[in-house]
CSV table of C-alpha atoms and ligand atoms in Angstrom, one decimal:
chain,number,residue,atom,x,y,z
A,1,MET,CA,114.5,57.8,86.7
A,2,THR,CA,114.0,54.6,88.7
A,3,SER,CA,110.3,54.8,89.2
A,4,SER,CA,107.4,56.3,87.3
A,5,VAL,CA,106.2,59.5,89.0
A,6,ALA,CA,102.7,59.1,87.7
A,7,ALA,CA,102.3,55.5,88.9
A,8,GLU,CA,102.4,56.8,92.5
A,9,LEU,CA,99.6,59.3,92.0
A,10,PRO,CA,96.1,58.5,93.1
A,11,ALA,CA,93.4,59.5,90.7
A,12,GLN,CA,91.9,62.7,92.0
A,13,PRO,CA,88.8,64.6,91.1
A,14,SER,CA,89.8,68.1,90.1
A,15,ASP,CA,86.5,69.7,91.3
A,16,VAL,CA,87.4,69.6,95.0
A,17,THR,CA,85.6,72.5,96.8
A,18,GLU,CA,87.8,75.6,96.8
A,19,PRO,CA,88.2,77.3,100.1
A,20,ILE,CA,88.0,81.1,99.7
A,21,GLU,CA,91.1,81.5,101.9
A,22,GLY,CA,94.7,80.1,101.7
A,23,ASN,CA,97.3,80.2,99.0
A,24,TYR,CA,96.6,79.5,95.3
A,25,PHE,CA,99.8,80.5,93.4
A,26,VAL,CA,102.4,77.7,93.1
A,27,ALA,CA,105.9,79.3,93.1
A,28,ALA,CA,108.0,76.2,93.8
A,29,TYR,CA,108.0,72.4,93.9
A,30,PRO,CA,108.0,70.6,96.3
A,31,PRO,CA,105.9,72.9,98.5
A,32,LEU,CA,107.8,75.1,101.0
A,33,SER,CA,106.5,73.1,104.0
A,34,ALA,CA,108.8,70.2,102.9
A,35,TRP,CA,112.0,72.4,103.1
A,36,THR,CA,114.0,71.9,106.3
A,37,GLY,CA,117.0,73.2,108.2
A,38,ALA,CA,118.6,69.8,107.9
A,39,GLN,CA,118.9,70.1,104.1
A,40,VAL,CA,120.8,73.4,104.1
A,41,SER,CA,124.0,71.4,103.8
A,42,ALA,CA,122.9,70.3,100.3
A,43,LEU,CA,123.1,74.0,99.2
A,44,HIS,CA,126.7,74.2,100.6
A,45,GLU,CA,127.6,71.1,98.7
A,46,ALA,CA,126.1,72.5,95.4
A,47,LEU,CA,128.0,75.8,95.9
A,48,ALA,CA,131.3,73.9,96.4
A,49,ARG,CA,131.1,72.0,93.1
A,50,PRO,CA,132.7,73.4,89.9
A,51,ALA,CA,130.7,76.0,88.0
A,52,PRO,CA,127.9,74.4,85.9
A,53,ALA,CA,126.9,75.6,82.4
A,54,ALA,CA,123.4,76.6,83.5
A,55,PRO,CA,122.4,80.3,83.3
A,56,LEU,CA,122.7,82.2,86.6
A,57,GLY,CA,120.3,84.8,88.0
A,58,LEU,CA,119.7,86.8,91.1
A,59,TYR,CA,116.6,87.6,93.1
A,60,ILE,CA,117.1,90.5,95.5
A,61,HIS,CA,114.4,90.9,98.2
A,62,LEU,CA,113.8,94.5,99.3
A,63,PRO,CA,111.3,94.2,102.2
A,64,PHE,CA,110.2,97.8,102.7
A,65,CYS,CA,106.8,99.4,102.1
A,66,GLY,CA,105.1,102.7,103.1
A,67,LYS,CA,102.0,100.8,104.3
A,68,LYS,CA,100.8,97.2,104.4
A,69,CYS,CA,98.1,96.4,101.8
A,70,ASP,CA,95.3,94.3,103.3
A,71,TYR,CA,95.8,91.4,100.9
A,72,CYS,CA,99.6,91.2,100.9
A,73,TYR,CA,101.5,88.2,102.2
A,74,TYR,CA,105.0,89.2,101.2
A,75,LEU,CA,107.5,89.9,104.0
A,76,SER,CA,107.8,93.7,104.3
A,77,TYR,CA,108.7,96.2,107.1
A,78,ILE,CA,106.7,99.3,107.1
A,79,ALA,CA,108.0,102.9,107.1
A,80,GLN,CA,111.5,102.1,108.3
A,81,PRO,CA,114.1,104.9,109.0
A,82,ALA,CA,116.9,105.3,106.4
A,83,ALA,CA,119.5,103.9,108.8
A,84,VAL,CA,117.6,100.6,108.9
A,85,VAL,CA,117.4,100.4,105.1
A,86,ASP,CA,121.1,101.4,104.7
A,87,ARG,CA,122.2,98.6,107.1
A,88,TYR,CA,120.1,96.1,105.3
A,89,LEU,CA,121.5,97.1,101.9
A,90,ASP,CA,125.0,96.7,103.2
A,91,SER,CA,124.1,93.1,104.3
A,92,VAL,CA,122.7,92.3,100.9
A,93,VAL,CA,126.0,93.5,99.2
A,94,ARG,CA,128.0,91.5,101.7
A,95,GLU,CA,125.8,88.4,101.0
A,96,ILE,CA,126.5,88.5,97.3
A,97,ALA,CA,130.2,88.7,98.0
A,98,LEU,CA,129.9,85.6,100.3
A,99,GLN,CA,128.0,83.7,97.5
A,100,ALA,CA,130.4,84.8,94.8
A,101,ALA,CA,133.4,83.3,96.6
A,102,HIS,CA,132.1,79.8,96.0
A,103,PRO,CA,133.5,77.7,93.1
A,104,ALA,CA,130.0,77.1,91.6
A,105,VAL,CA,129.5,80.9,91.3
A,106,LYS,CA,133.0,82.4,90.9
A,107,GLY,CA,133.6,83.8,87.4
A,108,ARG,CA,130.1,83.0,86.1
A,109,PRO,CA,128.3,85.6,84.1
A,110,MET,CA,125.0,86.9,85.4
A,111,SER,CA,122.1,86.3,83.0
A,112,PHE,CA,119.2,87.9,84.8
A,113,ALA,CA,118.3,89.8,88.0
A,114,TYR,CA,115.0,90.6,89.7
A,115,PHE,CA,114.6,93.3,92.4
A,116,GLY,CA,111.3,92.3,94.2
A,117,GLY,CA,109.6,93.2,97.4
A,118,GLY,CA,108.2,94.7,99.4
A,119,THR,CA,108.4,97.9,97.4
A,120,PRO,CA,111.9,98.3,95.9
A,121,SER,CA,111.0,101.8,94.7
A,122,THR,CA,110.7,103.1,98.3
A,123,LEU,CA,114.5,103.2,98.4
A,124,SER,CA,116.2,106.6,98.0
A,125,THR,CA,118.0,107.4,94.8
A,126,ALA,CA,121.3,107.2,96.6
A,127,GLN,CA,120.4,103.9,98.2
A,128,VAL,CA,119.5,102.2,94.9
A,129,THR,CA,122.6,103.5,93.3
A,130,ARG,CA,124.8,102.2,96.0
A,131,LEU,CA,123.0,98.8,96.0
A,132,GLY,CA,123.3,98.5,92.2
A,133,GLU,CA,127.0,99.3,92.2
A,134,GLY,CA,127.6,96.9,95.1
A,135,LEU,CA,125.8,94.0,93.4
A,136,ARG,CA,127.4,94.5,90.0
A,137,ARG,CA,130.9,94.0,91.2
A,138,ALA,CA,130.8,90.2,91.4
A,139,PRO,CA,129.6,88.2,89.7
A,140,ALA,CA,129.9,90.3,86.6
A,141,TRP,CA,126.8,91.8,85.1
A,142,ASP,CA,128.5,92.8,81.8
A,143,GLY,CA,126.4,90.7,79.5
A,144,ILE,CA,123.2,90.6,81.7
A,145,GLU,CA,120.1,90.1,79.5
A,146,GLU,CA,117.3,91.3,81.8
A,147,VAL,CA,117.1,93.3,85.1
A,148,THR,CA,113.6,93.7,86.5
A,149,PHE,CA,112.7,96.2,89.2
A,150,GLU,CA,109.3,96.3,91.0
A,151,CYS,CA,107.8,99.7,91.6
A,152,ALA,CA,104.6,101.1,93.3
A,153,PRO,CA,103.0,104.2,91.7
A,154,ARG,CA,103.5,106.8,94.5
A,155,SER,CA,107.2,106.1,94.8
A,156,VAL,CA,108.0,106.5,91.1
A,157,ARG,CA,110.0,109.7,90.5
A,158,PRO,CA,112.3,111.0,87.7
A,159,ALA,CA,115.7,111.0,89.5
A,160,PHE,CA,115.1,107.5,90.8
A,161,LEU,CA,114.2,106.2,87.4
A,162,ALA,CA,117.4,107.7,86.0
A,163,ALA,CA,119.3,105.8,88.7
A,164,LEU,CA,117.6,102.6,87.7
A,165,ARG,CA,118.6,103.1,84.1
A,166,LYS,CA,122.2,103.7,85.2
A,167,ILE,CA,122.4,100.5,87.2
A,168,GLY,CA,121.1,98.5,84.2
A,169,VAL,CA,117.4,98.0,84.9
A,170,THR,CA,115.7,97.0,81.6
A,171,ARG,CA,112.2,96.0,82.8
A,172,VAL,CA,110.0,97.8,85.3
A,173,SER,CA,107.0,96.1,86.8
A,174,MET,CA,104.5,98.4,88.6
A,175,GLY,CA,101.7,97.3,90.9
A,176,VAL,CA,98.5,98.9,89.8
A,177,GLN,CA,96.0,96.3,90.9
A,178,SER,CA,92.9,98.4,90.0
A,179,PHE,CA,91.9,101.7,88.5
A,180,ASP,CA,89.0,102.1,90.9
A,181,ASN,CA,89.8,104.4,93.8
A,182,ASP,CA,87.1,103.0,96.1
A,183,LEU,CA,88.4,99.5,95.5
A,184,LEU,CA,92.0,100.6,96.1
A,185,ARG,CA,91.1,102.3,99.4
A,186,LEU,CA,88.9,99.4,100.5
A,187,ASN,CA,91.8,97.0,100.1
A,188,GLY,CA,94.3,99.2,102.0
A,189,ARG,CA,96.3,100.4,99.0
A,190,VAL,CA,98.2,103.7,99.4
A,191,HIS,CA,98.0,104.9,95.8
A,192,LEU,CA,95.0,106.1,93.6
A,193,ALA,CA,94.4,105.8,89.9
A,194,GLU,CA,95.8,109.2,89.2
A,195,ASP,CA,99.1,108.2,90.7
A,196,VAL,CA,99.3,105.4,88.1
A,197,SER,CA,98.9,107.7,85.1
A,198,ARG,CA,101.6,110.1,86.5
A,199,ALA,CA,104.0,107.2,87.2
A,200,PHE,CA,103.3,105.5,83.9
A,201,SER,CA,104.2,108.6,81.8
A,202,LEU,CA,107.4,109.0,83.9
A,203,LEU,CA,108.3,105.4,83.2
A,204,ARG,CA,107.7,105.9,79.4
A,205,HIS,CA,109.7,109.1,79.5
A,206,ALA,CA,112.6,107.4,81.2
A,207,GLY,CA,112.8,105.0,78.2
A,208,PHE,CA,112.6,101.5,79.8
A,209,ALA,CA,112.6,98.8,77.2
A,210,TRP,CA,109.7,97.0,79.0
A,211,VAL,CA,107.1,98.3,81.3
A,212,ASN,CA,104.8,95.7,82.9
A,213,LEU,CA,101.7,96.6,84.9
A,214,ASP,CA,100.3,94.2,87.6
A,215,LEU,CA,96.5,93.9,88.1
A,216,MET,CA,94.6,91.9,90.7
A,217,CYS,CA,91.2,90.5,89.8
A,218,GLY,CA,88.8,89.6,92.6
A,219,LEU,CA,89.8,92.3,95.1
A,220,VAL,CA,87.2,92.6,97.8
A,221,GLY,CA,84.4,94.8,96.6
A,222,GLU,CA,85.1,94.3,92.9
A,223,THR,CA,82.2,94.1,90.5
A,224,ASP,CA,82.1,93.0,86.9
A,225,GLU,CA,81.7,96.7,86.0
A,226,LYS,CA,84.7,97.9,88.0
A,227,TRP,CA,86.9,95.1,86.6
A,228,ARG,CA,85.9,96.0,83.0
A,229,GLU,CA,86.8,99.6,83.6
A,230,THR,CA,90.2,98.5,85.0
A,231,ILE,CA,90.9,96.5,81.9
A,232,ARG,CA,89.8,99.3,79.7
A,233,ARG,CA,92.1,101.8,81.5
A,234,VAL,CA,95.1,99.5,81.4
A,235,ILE,CA,94.6,98.9,77.6
A,236,ASP,CA,94.4,102.7,77.1
A,237,LEU,CA,97.9,103.1,78.6
A,238,GLU,CA,99.4,100.5,76.2
A,239,PRO,CA,102.0,98.9,78.6
A,240,ASP,CA,104.3,96.3,77.0
A,241,SER,CA,102.7,93.6,79.2
A,242,VAL,CA,100.0,93.1,81.7
A,243,THR,CA,100.1,90.7,84.6
A,244,ILE,CA,96.8,89.6,86.2
A,245,TYR,CA,96.8,87.8,89.5
A,246,GLN,CA,93.7,86.2,91.0
A,247,THR,CA,93.4,87.6,94.5
A,248,GLU,CA,94.4,85.2,97.2
A,249,ILE,CA,93.5,85.5,100.8
A,250,PRO,CA,96.4,83.9,102.6
A,251,ARG,CA,96.1,83.4,106.4
A,252,ASN,CA,98.9,85.9,107.3
A,253,THR,CA,97.0,88.9,105.8
A,254,GLN,CA,94.7,91.6,107.2
A,255,LEU,CA,92.1,90.5,104.7
A,256,TYR,CA,92.0,87.0,106.2
A,257,ARG,CA,91.8,88.4,109.8
A,258,ASP,CA,88.9,90.6,108.7
A,259,LEU,CA,87.2,87.6,107.0
A,260,LYS,CA,87.4,85.6,110.2
A,261,SER,CA,86.3,88.4,112.5
A,262,GLY,CA,83.4,89.3,110.3
A,263,ALA,CA,84.8,92.8,109.7
A,264,LEU,CA,85.2,92.3,106.0
A,265,PRO,CA,83.7,95.4,104.3
A,266,ALA,CA,82.3,93.4,101.4
A,267,SER,CA,81.9,89.7,100.4
A,268,PRO,CA,85.0,87.9,99.1
A,269,VAL,CA,84.9,87.1,95.4
A,270,SER,CA,84.5,83.4,94.5
A,271,TRP,CA,87.2,81.6,92.5
A,272,GLU,CA,84.7,81.0,89.8
A,273,THR,CA,84.1,84.7,89.4
A,274,LYS,CA,87.8,85.5,89.5
A,275,ARG,CA,88.4,83.0,86.7
A,276,ALA,CA,85.5,84.5,84.7
A,277,ARG,CA,87.0,88.0,85.1
A,278,LEU,CA,90.5,86.8,84.2
A,279,GLU,CA,89.1,85.2,81.1
A,280,GLU,CA,87.3,88.3,80.1
A,281,GLY,CA,90.4,90.4,80.8
A,282,PHE,CA,92.5,88.1,78.6
A,283,LEU,CA,89.9,88.3,75.8
A,284,GLU,CA,89.9,92.1,75.9
A,285,LEU,CA,93.7,92.2,75.9
A,286,GLU,CA,93.7,89.8,72.9
A,287,ARG,CA,91.2,92.0,71.1
A,288,SER,CA,93.6,94.9,71.5
A,289,GLY,CA,96.6,93.0,70.1
A,290,TYR,CA,98.1,91.4,73.2
A,291,THR,CA,99.1,87.7,73.3
A,292,VAL,CA,98.5,85.6,76.3
A,293,VAL,CA,101.8,83.9,77.2
A,294,SER,CA,101.1,82.4,80.5
A,295,ALA,CA,98.4,81.9,83.1
A,296,TYR,CA,99.0,85.5,84.3
A,297,ASN,CA,100.6,87.4,81.5
A,298,ALA,CA,99.6,89.1,78.3
A,299,VAL,CA,102.4,90.7,76.2
A,300,LYS,CA,102.2,93.2,73.4
A,301,ASP,CA,105.1,91.7,71.4
A,302,PRO,CA,105.9,88.1,72.5
A,303,HIS,CA,109.1,88.0,70.3
A,304,SER,CA,110.8,91.1,71.7
A,305,HIS,CA,109.4,90.6,75.2
A,306,ARG,CA,110.3,87.2,76.6
A,307,PHE,CA,110.3,87.2,80.4
A,308,LEU,CA,113.7,85.7,80.9
A,309,TYR,CA,113.5,85.5,84.7
A,310,GLN,CA,110.6,83.1,84.4
A,311,ASP,CA,111.8,81.3,81.2
A,312,TYR,CA,115.2,80.5,82.7
A,313,LEU,CA,114.0,79.7,86.3
A,314,TRP,CA,111.2,77.4,85.1
A,315,ARG,CA,113.7,75.5,82.9
A,316,GLY,CA,116.2,74.7,85.6
A,317,ALA,CA,118.5,77.8,85.7
A,318,ASP,CA,120.3,78.7,88.9
A,319,MET,CA,119.1,81.7,90.9
A,320,LEU,CA,120.7,83.1,94.0
A,321,GLY,CA,118.2,84.6,96.4
A,322,LEU,CA,119.6,87.6,98.3
A,323,GLY,CA,118.0,89.3,101.3
A,324,VAL,CA,115.7,88.4,104.2
A,325,ALA,CA,113.3,85.6,103.4
A,326,ALA,CA,114.5,85.5,99.8
A,327,PHE,CA,114.0,82.3,97.8
A,328,GLY,CA,116.8,80.8,95.7
A,329,TYR,CA,117.3,77.7,93.5
A,330,PHE,CA,120.8,76.5,93.0
A,331,GLY,CA,122.3,73.2,91.7
A,332,GLY,CA,118.9,71.4,92.1
A,333,VAL,CA,118.5,72.7,95.7
A,334,HIS,CA,115.6,75.0,96.7
A,335,TYR,CA,116.3,77.3,99.6
A,336,GLN,CA,115.0,80.2,101.6
A,337,ASN,CA,116.9,82.7,103.7
A,338,GLU,CA,116.3,83.6,107.3
A,339,VAL,CA,112.9,85.2,107.7
A,340,ALA,CA,113.6,87.8,110.4
A,341,LEU,CA,115.7,90.9,109.6
A,342,GLU,CA,117.9,90.6,112.8
A,343,THR,CA,118.7,86.9,112.2
A,344,TYR,CA,119.4,87.5,108.6
A,345,GLU,CA,121.8,90.4,109.2
A,346,ALA,CA,123.5,88.7,112.1
A,347,ALA,CA,124.3,85.6,109.9
A,348,VAL,CA,125.8,87.8,107.2
A,349,GLU,CA,127.7,89.8,109.8
A,350,ARG,CA,129.3,86.5,111.0
A,351,GLY,CA,130.3,85.8,107.4
A,352,GLU,CA,127.8,82.9,107.0
A,353,LEU,CA,125.2,82.3,104.3
A,354,PRO,CA,121.9,83.3,106.0
A,355,VAL,CA,120.0,80.2,104.8
A,356,LYS,CA,117.1,78.9,107.0
A,357,ARG,CA,115.7,76.0,105.1
A,358,ALA,CA,116.3,74.0,101.9
A,359,PHE,CA,115.2,71.0,99.8
A,360,LYS,CA,117.5,68.9,97.6
A,361,LEU,CA,115.5,67.7,94.6
A,362,SER,CA,116.0,64.2,93.2
A,363,LEU,CA,116.0,63.9,89.5
A,364,CYS,CA,112.3,62.9,89.7
A,365,ASP,CA,111.6,66.0,91.7
A,366,GLN,CA,113.3,68.2,89.2
A,367,ILE,CA,111.2,66.7,86.4
A,368,VAL,CA,108.0,67.3,88.3
A,369,ARG,CA,109.2,70.9,89.2
A,370,GLU,CA,110.0,71.9,85.6
A,371,PHE,CA,106.9,70.3,84.2
A,372,VAL,CA,104.4,71.9,86.6
A,373,LEU,CA,106.0,75.3,86.4
A,374,GLN,CA,106.1,75.2,82.6
A,375,LEU,CA,102.4,74.2,82.5
A,376,LYS,CA,101.8,77.7,83.7
A,377,LEU,CA,103.1,78.9,80.3
A,378,GLY,CA,100.2,77.1,78.6
A,379,GLU,CA,102.2,74.6,76.6
A,380,VAL,CA,105.1,72.2,77.5
A,381,PRO,CA,107.1,70.8,74.6
A,382,LEU,CA,108.1,67.1,75.1
A,383,ALA,CA,111.4,67.2,73.4
A,384,PRO,CA,113.5,69.1,76.0
A,385,PHE,CA,112.4,66.6,78.7
A,386,ARG,CA,113.6,63.7,76.5
A,387,ASP,CA,116.9,65.5,75.7
A,388,ARG,CA,117.7,66.7,79.2
A,389,PHE,CA,116.2,63.9,81.4
A,390,GLY,CA,115.7,61.0,79.0
A,391,VAL,CA,112.0,60.8,79.9
A,392,ASP,CA,108.8,60.8,78.0
A,393,ILE,CA,106.5,63.1,79.9
A,394,THR,CA,103.3,61.6,78.5
A,395,HIS,CA,104.4,58.2,79.9
A,396,GLU,CA,105.6,59.5,83.2
A,397,PHE,CA,102.4,61.5,83.9
A,398,ASP,CA,100.0,59.2,82.0
A,399,THR,CA,97.4,58.9,84.8
A,400,PRO,CA,97.0,62.6,85.7
A,401,LEU,CA,97.3,63.6,82.0
A,402,ARG,CA,94.4,61.3,81.2
A,403,ALA,CA,92.3,62.5,84.1
A,404,LEU,CA,92.8,66.2,83.5
A,405,GLY,CA,92.4,65.6,79.7
A,406,ALA,CA,89.1,63.9,80.3
A,407,GLU,CA,87.9,66.9,82.2
A,408,GLY,CA,88.9,69.3,79.4
A,409,TRP,CA,91.7,71.1,81.2
A,410,LEU,CA,94.5,70.0,78.8
A,411,THR,CA,95.3,68.2,75.6
A,412,VAL,CA,98.2,65.9,74.8
A,413,SER,CA,99.8,65.6,71.3
A,414,ASP,CA,103.0,63.9,70.0
A,415,THR,CA,105.0,67.0,70.6
A,416,SER,CA,103.5,68.8,73.6
A,417,VAL,CA,101.1,69.0,76.5
A,418,ARG,CA,98.8,72.0,76.1
A,419,MET,CA,96.5,73.6,78.6
A,420,THR,CA,93.1,74.6,77.3
A,421,ARG,CA,92.1,78.2,78.1
A,422,LYS,CA,89.8,76.9,80.8
A,423,GLY,CA,92.6,74.8,82.2
A,424,LEU,CA,95.0,77.7,82.1
A,425,LEU,CA,92.7,79.9,84.1
A,426,ARG,CA,92.8,77.4,87.0
A,427,VAL,CA,96.3,75.9,86.4
A,428,ASP,CA,97.7,76.4,89.9
A,429,ARG,CA,94.8,74.3,91.3
A,430,LEU,CA,95.6,71.5,88.8
A,431,LEU,CA,99.3,71.2,89.4
A,432,PRO,CA,99.2,69.1,92.6
A,433,HIS,CA,97.8,66.2,90.4
A,434,PHE,CA,101.4,65.8,89.1
A,435,TYR,CA,103.1,65.9,92.5
A,436,ASP,CA,104.7,62.9,94.1
A,437,SER,CA,102.2,61.3,96.5
A,438,GLN,CA,104.2,62.5,99.6
A,439,PHE,CA,103.6,66.1,98.6
A,440,GLN,CA,99.9,65.8,97.5
A,441,ASP,CA,98.1,67.0,100.6
A,442,VAL,CA,100.8,68.9,102.4
A,443,ARG,CA,100.4,72.6,103.4
A,444,TYR,CA,101.9,74.9,100.8
A,445,THR,CA,104.0,77.1,103.2
B,1,SAM,C1,105.5,92.2,95.9
B,1,SAM,S1,104.2,92.9,95.0
B,1,SAM,C2,104.9,94.2,93.9
B,1,SAM,C3,105.2,95.5,94.0
B,1,SAM,C4,104.7,96.5,94.9
B,1,SAM,N1,105.0,96.2,96.2
B,1,SAM,C5,103.2,96.8,94.7
B,1,SAM,O1,102.5,96.3,95.5
B,1,SAM,O2,102.9,97.6,93.9
B,1,SAM,C6,103.9,91.9,93.6
B,1,SAM,C7,102.5,91.7,93.1
B,1,SAM,O3,101.9,90.7,93.9
B,1,SAM,C8,100.5,90.8,93.7
B,1,SAM,N2,99.9,90.4,95.0
B,1,SAM,C9,100.2,90.8,96.2
B,1,SAM,N3,99.4,90.2,97.1
B,1,SAM,C10,98.5,89.4,96.4
B,1,SAM,C11,97.5,88.5,96.8
B,1,SAM,N4,97.0,88.4,98.0
B,1,SAM,N5,96.8,87.8,95.7
B,1,SAM,C12,97.2,88.0,94.5
B,1,SAM,N6,98.2,88.8,94.1
B,1,SAM,C13,98.9,89.5,95.0
B,1,SAM,C14,100.2,92.2,93.3
B,1,SAM,O4,99.7,92.3,92.0
B,1,SAM,C15,101.6,92.9,93.4
B,1,SAM,O5,101.7,93.9,92.4
B,2,SF4,S1,101.4,94.6,97.8
B,2,SF4,FE1,103.3,95.6,97.5
B,2,SF4,S2,103.0,97.7,98.5
B,2,SF4,FE2,101.4,96.4,99.3
B,2,SF4,S3,102.3,95.6,101.2
B,2,SF4,FE3,102.7,94.1,99.6
B,2,SF4,S4,104.7,94.5,98.9
B,2,SF4,FE4,104.0,96.3,100.0
């Protein structure tokens, strides 16, 4: 590194007022708004290099849902005919073939895959089988360690689950959000609590090695009582892990439009309350034997259930993003695919990678990226940064580490940087303190 990242950072108070709307979750660094069409060539250059030793993964975006939830900001197309879905899946399979022809991908074994959405479980059994078989051809999935598939409760059915097992899915993540039916209806969700119980027993019966349930704290209309009941019900089911997201109200959601027009059916929940509920949820899960392994996850057995997608990606692995609007990270280049279905499919049809924007990270950027993402895990060991990048994190980030340490959000030792529980509950708010100054105040998307 030629310059100290931390030296460029202005000291910032971390108690800046928190707007109720906008994004909270940090999924990438630098922020998406810095990625440009002009940098797409950097991805082509990375793909043309000889295959590196880093693990390789796949993210496959399946952008179809039965209905749009009021809070959802993911790209999804609602209630599409089978022919539209079929055509899309053909494009995805063609896209992996285009990727696999590059020297940096050719012959490399696949370590992990993640089918996200949208609602991947709205595919038919025949569609998911065809997709799985198409993707597995190249690069090879023979030794793949983890394949995650996102499901929503109403679309979980036995034949579909059997097909998932057949294509190699090891980890199913189901969006539950709440066990309170009024709250589910109020937030535009299609399923009810009884659908969760039915779907969960089908998942158990199908024999997946790992079933994760997603919850959201701070849904509109939620009370302390309703949240406690949701935690109690999820613990009763004994999933292998529980993910809890603090509800965001991004500007491209129905929830935001309702907030602005005054049509919101209840007051939005403050960030302070969301954090308090998340803290209580974590405490209850810990009392029931779960271990908190990140700012969002509690796991029953942390030794047998390590979330490899996250572990690999946050430590610099390569991941190809397939599908419309999908995100990828390859050879130190962040990228996103075309964000409209027609544009995406037309590019693949022409035999071109359907990439819309990208960002080539400098070595400094890579250090910041891995450090901030790993802070979400609660503790970042210093040694790997010394070994891989030749830097002492505590020196590089001296100023923000001191500032955040003084406020009680983290502690620094000779071997690691560790978030306190209070710090972990607000970690995504704190991460910009470590950003390069040019990315400090930019929009996230
Ligand atoms: C793409 S969705 C997953 C699967 C499926 N479509 C579903 O909704 O059940 C991934 C997860 O993101 C979370 N999520 C979606 N919108 C959110 C928001 N506005 N704030 C916080 N979490 C959100 C939900 O917990 C959801 O389960
Ligand atoms: S939260 Fe899930 S089901 Fe709801 S619209 Fe978003 S992707 Fe679809």
